[in-house]
Short mmCIF file of C-alpha atoms and ligand atoms in Angstrom, two decimals:
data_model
loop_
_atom_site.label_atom_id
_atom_site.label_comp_id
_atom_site.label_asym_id
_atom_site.label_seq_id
_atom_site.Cartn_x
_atom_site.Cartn_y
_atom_site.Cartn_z
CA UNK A 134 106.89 142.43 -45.50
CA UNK A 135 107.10 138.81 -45.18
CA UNK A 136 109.36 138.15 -48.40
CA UNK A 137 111.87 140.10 -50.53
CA UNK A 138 111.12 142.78 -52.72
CA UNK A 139 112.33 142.91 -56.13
CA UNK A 140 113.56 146.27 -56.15
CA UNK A 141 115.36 148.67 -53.44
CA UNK A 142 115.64 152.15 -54.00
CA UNK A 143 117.72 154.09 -52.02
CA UNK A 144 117.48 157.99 -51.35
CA UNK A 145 120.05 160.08 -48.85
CA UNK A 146 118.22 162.95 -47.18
CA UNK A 147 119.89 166.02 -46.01
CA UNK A 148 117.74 169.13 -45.45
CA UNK A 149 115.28 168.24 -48.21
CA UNK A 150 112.02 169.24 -46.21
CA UNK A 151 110.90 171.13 -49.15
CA UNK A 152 111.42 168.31 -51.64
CA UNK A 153 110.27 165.39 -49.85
CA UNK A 154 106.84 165.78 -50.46
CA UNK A 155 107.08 165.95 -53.94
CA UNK A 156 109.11 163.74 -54.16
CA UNK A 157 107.00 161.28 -52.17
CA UNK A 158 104.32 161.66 -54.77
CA UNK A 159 105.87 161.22 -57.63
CA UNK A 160 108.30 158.58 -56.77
CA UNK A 161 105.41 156.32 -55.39
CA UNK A 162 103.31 156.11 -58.05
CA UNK A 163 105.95 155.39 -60.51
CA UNK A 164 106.88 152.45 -58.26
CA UNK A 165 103.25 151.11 -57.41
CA UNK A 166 102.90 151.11 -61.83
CA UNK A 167 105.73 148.69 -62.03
CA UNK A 168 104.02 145.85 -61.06
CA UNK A 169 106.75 144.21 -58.96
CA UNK A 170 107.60 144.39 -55.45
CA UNK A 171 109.85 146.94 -53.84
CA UNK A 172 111.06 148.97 -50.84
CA UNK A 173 112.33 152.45 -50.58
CA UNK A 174 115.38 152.84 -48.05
CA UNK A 175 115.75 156.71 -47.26
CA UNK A 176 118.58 157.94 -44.72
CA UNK A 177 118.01 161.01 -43.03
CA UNK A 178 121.81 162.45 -42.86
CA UNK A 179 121.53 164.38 -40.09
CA UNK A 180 119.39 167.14 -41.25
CA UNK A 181 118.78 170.06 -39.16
CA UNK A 182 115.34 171.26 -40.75
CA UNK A 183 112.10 168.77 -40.48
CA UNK A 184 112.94 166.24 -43.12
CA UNK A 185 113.06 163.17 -40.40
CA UNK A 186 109.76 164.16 -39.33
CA UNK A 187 108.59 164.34 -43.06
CA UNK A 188 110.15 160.70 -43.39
CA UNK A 189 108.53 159.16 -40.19
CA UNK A 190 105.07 160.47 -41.56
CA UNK A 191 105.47 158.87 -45.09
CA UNK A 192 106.54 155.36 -43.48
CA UNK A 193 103.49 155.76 -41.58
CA UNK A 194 101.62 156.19 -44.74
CA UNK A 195 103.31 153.36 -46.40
CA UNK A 196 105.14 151.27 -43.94
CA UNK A 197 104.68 147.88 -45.61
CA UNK A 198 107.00 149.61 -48.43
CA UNK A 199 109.09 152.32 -46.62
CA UNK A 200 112.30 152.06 -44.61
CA UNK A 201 114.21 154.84 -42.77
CA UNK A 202 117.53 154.85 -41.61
CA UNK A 203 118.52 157.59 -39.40
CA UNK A 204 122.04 158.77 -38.77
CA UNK A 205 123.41 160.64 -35.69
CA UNK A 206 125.17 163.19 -37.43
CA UNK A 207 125.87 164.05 -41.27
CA UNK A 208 127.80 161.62 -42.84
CA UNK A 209 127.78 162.55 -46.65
CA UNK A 210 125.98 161.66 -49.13
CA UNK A 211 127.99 158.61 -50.28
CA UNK A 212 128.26 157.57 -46.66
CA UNK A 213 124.28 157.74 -46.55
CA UNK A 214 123.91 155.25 -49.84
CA UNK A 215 126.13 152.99 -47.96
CA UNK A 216 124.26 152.08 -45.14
CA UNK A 217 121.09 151.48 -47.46
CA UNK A 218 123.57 149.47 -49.37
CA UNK A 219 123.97 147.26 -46.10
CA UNK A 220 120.65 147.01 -45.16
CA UNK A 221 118.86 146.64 -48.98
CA UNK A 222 116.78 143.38 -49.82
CA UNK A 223 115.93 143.63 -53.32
CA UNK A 224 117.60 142.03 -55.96
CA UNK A 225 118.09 144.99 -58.52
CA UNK A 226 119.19 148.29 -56.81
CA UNK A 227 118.39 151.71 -57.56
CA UNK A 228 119.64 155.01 -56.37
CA UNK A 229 118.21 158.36 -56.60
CA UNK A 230 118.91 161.94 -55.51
CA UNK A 231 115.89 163.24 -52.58
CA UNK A 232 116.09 166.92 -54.41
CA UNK A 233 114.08 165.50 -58.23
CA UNK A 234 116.91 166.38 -60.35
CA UNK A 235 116.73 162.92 -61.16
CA UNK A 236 113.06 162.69 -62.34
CA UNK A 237 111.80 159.19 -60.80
CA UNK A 238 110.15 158.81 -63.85
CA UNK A 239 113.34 157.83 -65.43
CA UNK A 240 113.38 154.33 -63.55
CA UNK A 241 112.06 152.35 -65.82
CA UNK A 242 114.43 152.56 -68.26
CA UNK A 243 117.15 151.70 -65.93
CA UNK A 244 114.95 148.25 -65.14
CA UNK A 245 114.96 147.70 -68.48
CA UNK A 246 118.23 147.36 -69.13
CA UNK A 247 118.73 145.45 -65.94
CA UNK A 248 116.09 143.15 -67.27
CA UNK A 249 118.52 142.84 -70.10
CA UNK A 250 120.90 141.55 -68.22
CA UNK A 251 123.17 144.18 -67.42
CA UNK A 252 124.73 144.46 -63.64
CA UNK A 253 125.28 148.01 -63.81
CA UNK A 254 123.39 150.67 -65.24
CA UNK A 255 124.66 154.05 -64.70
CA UNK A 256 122.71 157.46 -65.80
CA UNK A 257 124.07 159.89 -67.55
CA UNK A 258 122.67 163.26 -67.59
CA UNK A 259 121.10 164.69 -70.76
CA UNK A 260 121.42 168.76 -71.00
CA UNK A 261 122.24 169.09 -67.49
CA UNK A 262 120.58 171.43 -65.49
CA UNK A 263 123.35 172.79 -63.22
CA UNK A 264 125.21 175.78 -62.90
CA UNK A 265 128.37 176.48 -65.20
CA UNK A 266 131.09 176.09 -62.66
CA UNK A 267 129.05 173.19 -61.26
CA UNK A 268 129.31 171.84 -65.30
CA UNK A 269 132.93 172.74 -66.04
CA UNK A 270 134.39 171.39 -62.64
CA UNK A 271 133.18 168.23 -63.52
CA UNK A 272 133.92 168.05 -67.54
CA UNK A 273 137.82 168.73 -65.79
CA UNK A 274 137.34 166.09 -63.35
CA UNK A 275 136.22 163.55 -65.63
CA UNK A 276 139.15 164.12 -67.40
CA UNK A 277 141.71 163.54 -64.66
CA UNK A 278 139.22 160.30 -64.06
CA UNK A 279 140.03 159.02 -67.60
CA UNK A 280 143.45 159.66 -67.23
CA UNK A 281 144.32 158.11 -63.78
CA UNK A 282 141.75 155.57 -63.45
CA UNK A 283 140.62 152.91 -65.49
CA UNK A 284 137.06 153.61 -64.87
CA UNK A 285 134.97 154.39 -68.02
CA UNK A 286 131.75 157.02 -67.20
CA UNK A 287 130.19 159.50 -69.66
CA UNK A 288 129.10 161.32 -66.07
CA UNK A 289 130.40 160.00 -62.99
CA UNK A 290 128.24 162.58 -60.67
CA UNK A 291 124.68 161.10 -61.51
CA UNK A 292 123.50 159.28 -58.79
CA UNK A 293 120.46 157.73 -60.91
CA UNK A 294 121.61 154.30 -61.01
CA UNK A 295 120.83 150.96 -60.89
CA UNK A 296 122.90 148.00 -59.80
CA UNK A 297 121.92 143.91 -59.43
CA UNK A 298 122.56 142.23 -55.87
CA UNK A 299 125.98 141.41 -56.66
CA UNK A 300 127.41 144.38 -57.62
CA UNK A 301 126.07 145.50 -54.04
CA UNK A 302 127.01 143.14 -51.76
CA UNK A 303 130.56 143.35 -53.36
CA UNK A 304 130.82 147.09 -52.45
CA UNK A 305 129.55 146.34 -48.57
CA UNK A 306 132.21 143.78 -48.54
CA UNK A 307 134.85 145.63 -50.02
CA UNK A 308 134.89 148.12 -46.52
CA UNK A 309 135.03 151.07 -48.26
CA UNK A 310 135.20 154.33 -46.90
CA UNK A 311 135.91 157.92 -48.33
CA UNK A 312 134.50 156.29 -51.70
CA UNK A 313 132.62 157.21 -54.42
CA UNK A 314 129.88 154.79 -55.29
CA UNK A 315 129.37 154.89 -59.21
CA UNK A 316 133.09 154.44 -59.51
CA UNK A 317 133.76 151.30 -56.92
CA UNK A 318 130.26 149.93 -58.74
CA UNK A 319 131.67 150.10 -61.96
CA UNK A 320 134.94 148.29 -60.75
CA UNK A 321 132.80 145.17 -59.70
CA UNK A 322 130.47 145.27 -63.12
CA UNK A 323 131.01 142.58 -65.11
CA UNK A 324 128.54 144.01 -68.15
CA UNK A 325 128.08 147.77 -67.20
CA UNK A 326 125.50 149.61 -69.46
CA UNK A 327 124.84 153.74 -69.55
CA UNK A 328 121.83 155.27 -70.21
CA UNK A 329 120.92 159.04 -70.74
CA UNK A 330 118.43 160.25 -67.93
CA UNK A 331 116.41 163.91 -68.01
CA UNK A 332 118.09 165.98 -65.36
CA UNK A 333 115.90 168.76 -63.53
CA UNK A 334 117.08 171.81 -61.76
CA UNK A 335 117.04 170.93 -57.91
CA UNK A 336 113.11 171.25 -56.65
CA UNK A 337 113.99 173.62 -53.76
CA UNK A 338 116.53 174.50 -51.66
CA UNK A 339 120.40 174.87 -52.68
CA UNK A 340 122.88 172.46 -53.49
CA UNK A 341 124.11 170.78 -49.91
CA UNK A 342 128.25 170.65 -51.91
CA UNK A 343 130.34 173.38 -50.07
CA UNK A 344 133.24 173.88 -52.61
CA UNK A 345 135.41 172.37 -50.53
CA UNK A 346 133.10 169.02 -49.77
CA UNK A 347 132.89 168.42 -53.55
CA UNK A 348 137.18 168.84 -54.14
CA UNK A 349 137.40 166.61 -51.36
CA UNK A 350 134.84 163.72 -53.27
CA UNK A 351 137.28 164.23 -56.20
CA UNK A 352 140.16 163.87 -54.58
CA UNK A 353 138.75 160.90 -52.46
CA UNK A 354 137.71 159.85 -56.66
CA UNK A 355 141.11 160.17 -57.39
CA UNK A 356 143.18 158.67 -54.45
CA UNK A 357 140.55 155.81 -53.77
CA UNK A 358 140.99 154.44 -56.88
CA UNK A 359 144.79 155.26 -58.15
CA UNK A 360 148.28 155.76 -56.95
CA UNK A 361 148.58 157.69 -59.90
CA UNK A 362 148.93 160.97 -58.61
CA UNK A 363 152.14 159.67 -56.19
CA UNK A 364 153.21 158.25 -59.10
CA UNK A 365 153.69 161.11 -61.42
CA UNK A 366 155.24 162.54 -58.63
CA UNK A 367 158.14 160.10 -58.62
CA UNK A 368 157.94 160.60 -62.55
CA UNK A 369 158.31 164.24 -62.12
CA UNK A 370 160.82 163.92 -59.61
CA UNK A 371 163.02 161.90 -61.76
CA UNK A 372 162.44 164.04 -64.83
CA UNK A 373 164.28 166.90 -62.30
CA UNK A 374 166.65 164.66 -61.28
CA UNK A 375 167.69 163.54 -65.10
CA UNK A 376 167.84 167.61 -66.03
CA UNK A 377 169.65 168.61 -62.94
CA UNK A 378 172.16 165.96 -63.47
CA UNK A 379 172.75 166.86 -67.09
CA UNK A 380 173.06 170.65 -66.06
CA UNK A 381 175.96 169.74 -62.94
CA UNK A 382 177.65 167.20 -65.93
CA UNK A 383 177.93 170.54 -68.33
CA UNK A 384 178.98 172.76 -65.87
CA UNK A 385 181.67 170.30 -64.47
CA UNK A 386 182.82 169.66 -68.15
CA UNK A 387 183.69 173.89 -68.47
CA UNK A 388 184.99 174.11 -65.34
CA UNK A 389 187.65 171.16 -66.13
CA UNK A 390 188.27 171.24 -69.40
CA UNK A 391 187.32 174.85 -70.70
CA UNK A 392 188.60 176.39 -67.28
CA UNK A 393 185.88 178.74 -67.38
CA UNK A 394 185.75 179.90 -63.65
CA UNK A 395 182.74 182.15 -63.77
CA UNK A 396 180.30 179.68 -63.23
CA UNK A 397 181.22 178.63 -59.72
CA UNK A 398 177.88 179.58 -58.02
CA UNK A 399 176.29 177.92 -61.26
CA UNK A 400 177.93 174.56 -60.16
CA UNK A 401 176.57 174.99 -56.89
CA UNK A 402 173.48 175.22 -57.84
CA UNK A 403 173.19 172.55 -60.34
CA UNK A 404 174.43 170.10 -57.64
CA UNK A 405 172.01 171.93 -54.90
CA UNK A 406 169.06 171.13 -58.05
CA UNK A 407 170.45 167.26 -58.01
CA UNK A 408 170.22 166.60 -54.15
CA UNK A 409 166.65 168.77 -54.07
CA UNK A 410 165.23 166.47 -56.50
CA UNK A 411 167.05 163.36 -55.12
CA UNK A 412 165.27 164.22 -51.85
CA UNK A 413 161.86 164.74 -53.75
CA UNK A 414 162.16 161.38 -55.19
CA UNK A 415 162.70 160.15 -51.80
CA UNK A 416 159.30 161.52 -50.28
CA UNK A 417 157.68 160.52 -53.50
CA UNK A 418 158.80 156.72 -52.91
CA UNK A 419 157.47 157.24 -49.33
CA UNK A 420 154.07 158.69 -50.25
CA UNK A 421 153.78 155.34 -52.59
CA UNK A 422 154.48 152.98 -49.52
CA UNK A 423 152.09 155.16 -47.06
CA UNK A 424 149.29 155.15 -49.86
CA UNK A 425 149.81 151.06 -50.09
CA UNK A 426 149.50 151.10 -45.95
CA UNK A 427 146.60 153.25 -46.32
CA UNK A 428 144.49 151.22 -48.88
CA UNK A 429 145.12 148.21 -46.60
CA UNK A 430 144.19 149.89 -43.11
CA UNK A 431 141.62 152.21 -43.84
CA UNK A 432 138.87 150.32 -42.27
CA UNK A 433 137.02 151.52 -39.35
CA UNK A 434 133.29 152.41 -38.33
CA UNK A 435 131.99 154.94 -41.09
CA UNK A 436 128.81 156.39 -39.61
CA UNK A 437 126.59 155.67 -36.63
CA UNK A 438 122.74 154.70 -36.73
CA UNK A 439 120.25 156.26 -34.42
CA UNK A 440 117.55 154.94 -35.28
CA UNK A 441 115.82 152.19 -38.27
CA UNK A 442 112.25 153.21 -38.72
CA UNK A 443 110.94 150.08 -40.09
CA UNK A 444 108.65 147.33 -40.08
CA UNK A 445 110.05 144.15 -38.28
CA UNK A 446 110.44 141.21 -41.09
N1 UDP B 771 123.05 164.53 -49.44
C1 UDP B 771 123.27 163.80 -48.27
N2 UDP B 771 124.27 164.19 -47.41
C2 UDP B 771 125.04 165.29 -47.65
C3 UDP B 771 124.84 166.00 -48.87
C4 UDP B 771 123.83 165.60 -49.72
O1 UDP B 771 122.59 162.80 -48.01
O2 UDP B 771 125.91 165.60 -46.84
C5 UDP B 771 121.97 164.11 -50.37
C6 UDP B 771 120.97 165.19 -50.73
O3 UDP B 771 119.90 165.26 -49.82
C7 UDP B 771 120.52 164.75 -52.10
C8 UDP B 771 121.78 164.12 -52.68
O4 UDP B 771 122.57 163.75 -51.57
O5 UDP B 771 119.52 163.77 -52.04
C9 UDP B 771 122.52 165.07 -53.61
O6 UDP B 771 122.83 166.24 -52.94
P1 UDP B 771 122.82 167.68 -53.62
O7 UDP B 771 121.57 167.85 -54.43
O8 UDP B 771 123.10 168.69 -52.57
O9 UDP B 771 124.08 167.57 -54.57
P2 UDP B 771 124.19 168.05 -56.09
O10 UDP B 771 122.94 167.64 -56.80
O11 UDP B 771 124.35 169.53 -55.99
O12 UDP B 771 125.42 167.33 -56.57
MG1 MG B 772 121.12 167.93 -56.38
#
């Protein structure tokens, strides 16, 4: 392709050898009926089963229109949309799950709204088709989002989006690692718009989130984007502080004045409370200068490229 497309849509692949083809032809069409110009960027994440192979063949089939990054190893997911992110030339952005749970069929209302000159568009999921833990973990999350971060999102885990250039060459600047994309998107926006999107059960295949892979995206939610959690630590810290005080002040006061001698131990302890929470304050002020350190040196090489399956420009 000689000039830039209009649109990029970006997909991260991991194991999805029995989705791909599906997904291939329903996610083509809907593009080729748009009537503008566009390029799909998949990265293969390191799967183990034949989706690279399934990849290779459809940019054979459509190479004017198909890119194919492939990574060394497994990365993640959010990892995955960031090299697309580096490598997209469209203006307007879109990014899409590889297992149909976002229909593609849903992308032209995200245009739309783009057309309308929003620089963010996020999805939200109507009756989402997911399993109840899968639902509740993330109604709880959302609400620690809300109440550490000053990001807004009715559903911060659809990854049916759509984003202009800006917004996107903001994020690739900004260096980020560990992140979650929706959420460092939505800090750039300067007019973000939300949109309810169908939401399928997953094609084939099981979810690739381990439970421990999807506490560590929330925590990486939560930590990337706010101190807040070292913070209430301090707060909490000095809340024991303030009550262990008061407790050595009262015992002190009926040793003294009210000579009442059975306490000793008691005293002890309040003042053991004191230092204890004296000393938690301490690490708490230390965790707030590490986590300063660590937003400021946390760059370094996220994920290595095998291979670009692409057309030369
Ligand atoms: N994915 C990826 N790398 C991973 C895990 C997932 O690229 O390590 C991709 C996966 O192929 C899919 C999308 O990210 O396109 C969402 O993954 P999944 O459906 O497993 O997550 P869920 O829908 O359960 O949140
Ligand atoms: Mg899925």
């Amino acid at each position: 392709m000689s000039t830039a497309p209009d649109l990029s849509v970006v997909i991260p692949v991991y194991n999805e050898e029995l989705n791909l083809p599906l997904l291939f032809s329903r996610l083509y069409p809907v593009l080729d009926g748009l009537g503008r110009t566009y390029e799909v960027i998949f990265t293969n994440d390191g799967s183990a089963d034949k989706s690279l192979a399934l990849l290779k063949a459809q940019f054979a089939a459509r190479p004017e229109v198909t890119r194919v990054i492939d990574f060394n190893a497994n990365y993640g997911q959010h990892m995955a949309i960031m090299a697309a992110f580096e490598r997209v030339r469209g203006q307007v952005i879109v990014t899409l799950d590889a297992d149909l749970q976002n229909p593609p069929e849903e992308i032209p209302k995200l245009l739309m709204l783009i057309g309308a000159g929003h620089d963010y568009v996020g999805g939200f999921r109507m009756n989402r088709k997911d399993s109840l833990f899968r639902t509740v973990a993330s109604k709880v999350i959302n609400g620690v989002r809300r109440t550490t971060t000053s990001i807004e999102m009715t559903d911060q885990g659809c990854m049916l989006r759509a984003y202009s250039r800006a917004i996107i060459d903001a994020i690739v600047r900004s260096g980020a690692i560990n992140t979650f994309i929706p959420a460092l998107a939505y800090s750039f926006s300067g007019n973000p718009a939300e949109v309810g999107v169908r939401h399928e059960e997953r094609h084939a295949g099981v979810s690739n989130y381990s439970l421990y892979q999807l506490i560590r995206l929330n925590f990486d939610l939560i930590t990337g984007f706010s101190l807040a959690p070292l913070q209430y630590f301090t707060m909490f810290a000095g809340l024991c502080a303030a009550g262990s005080f008061a407790m050595v002040l009262v015992l002190a006061y009926g040793r003294l004045f009210l000579h009442d001698d059975t306490n000793g131990v008691f005293t002890l302890f309040g003042i053991l409370f004191f230092l204890i929470s004296v000393a938690m304050i301490g690490i708490g002020l230390i965790g707030e200068y590490v986590g300063r350190t660590y937003q400021v040196v946390r760059v370094r090489q996220r994920y290595h490229v095998r291979e670009m399956i692409e057309k030369a420009q």
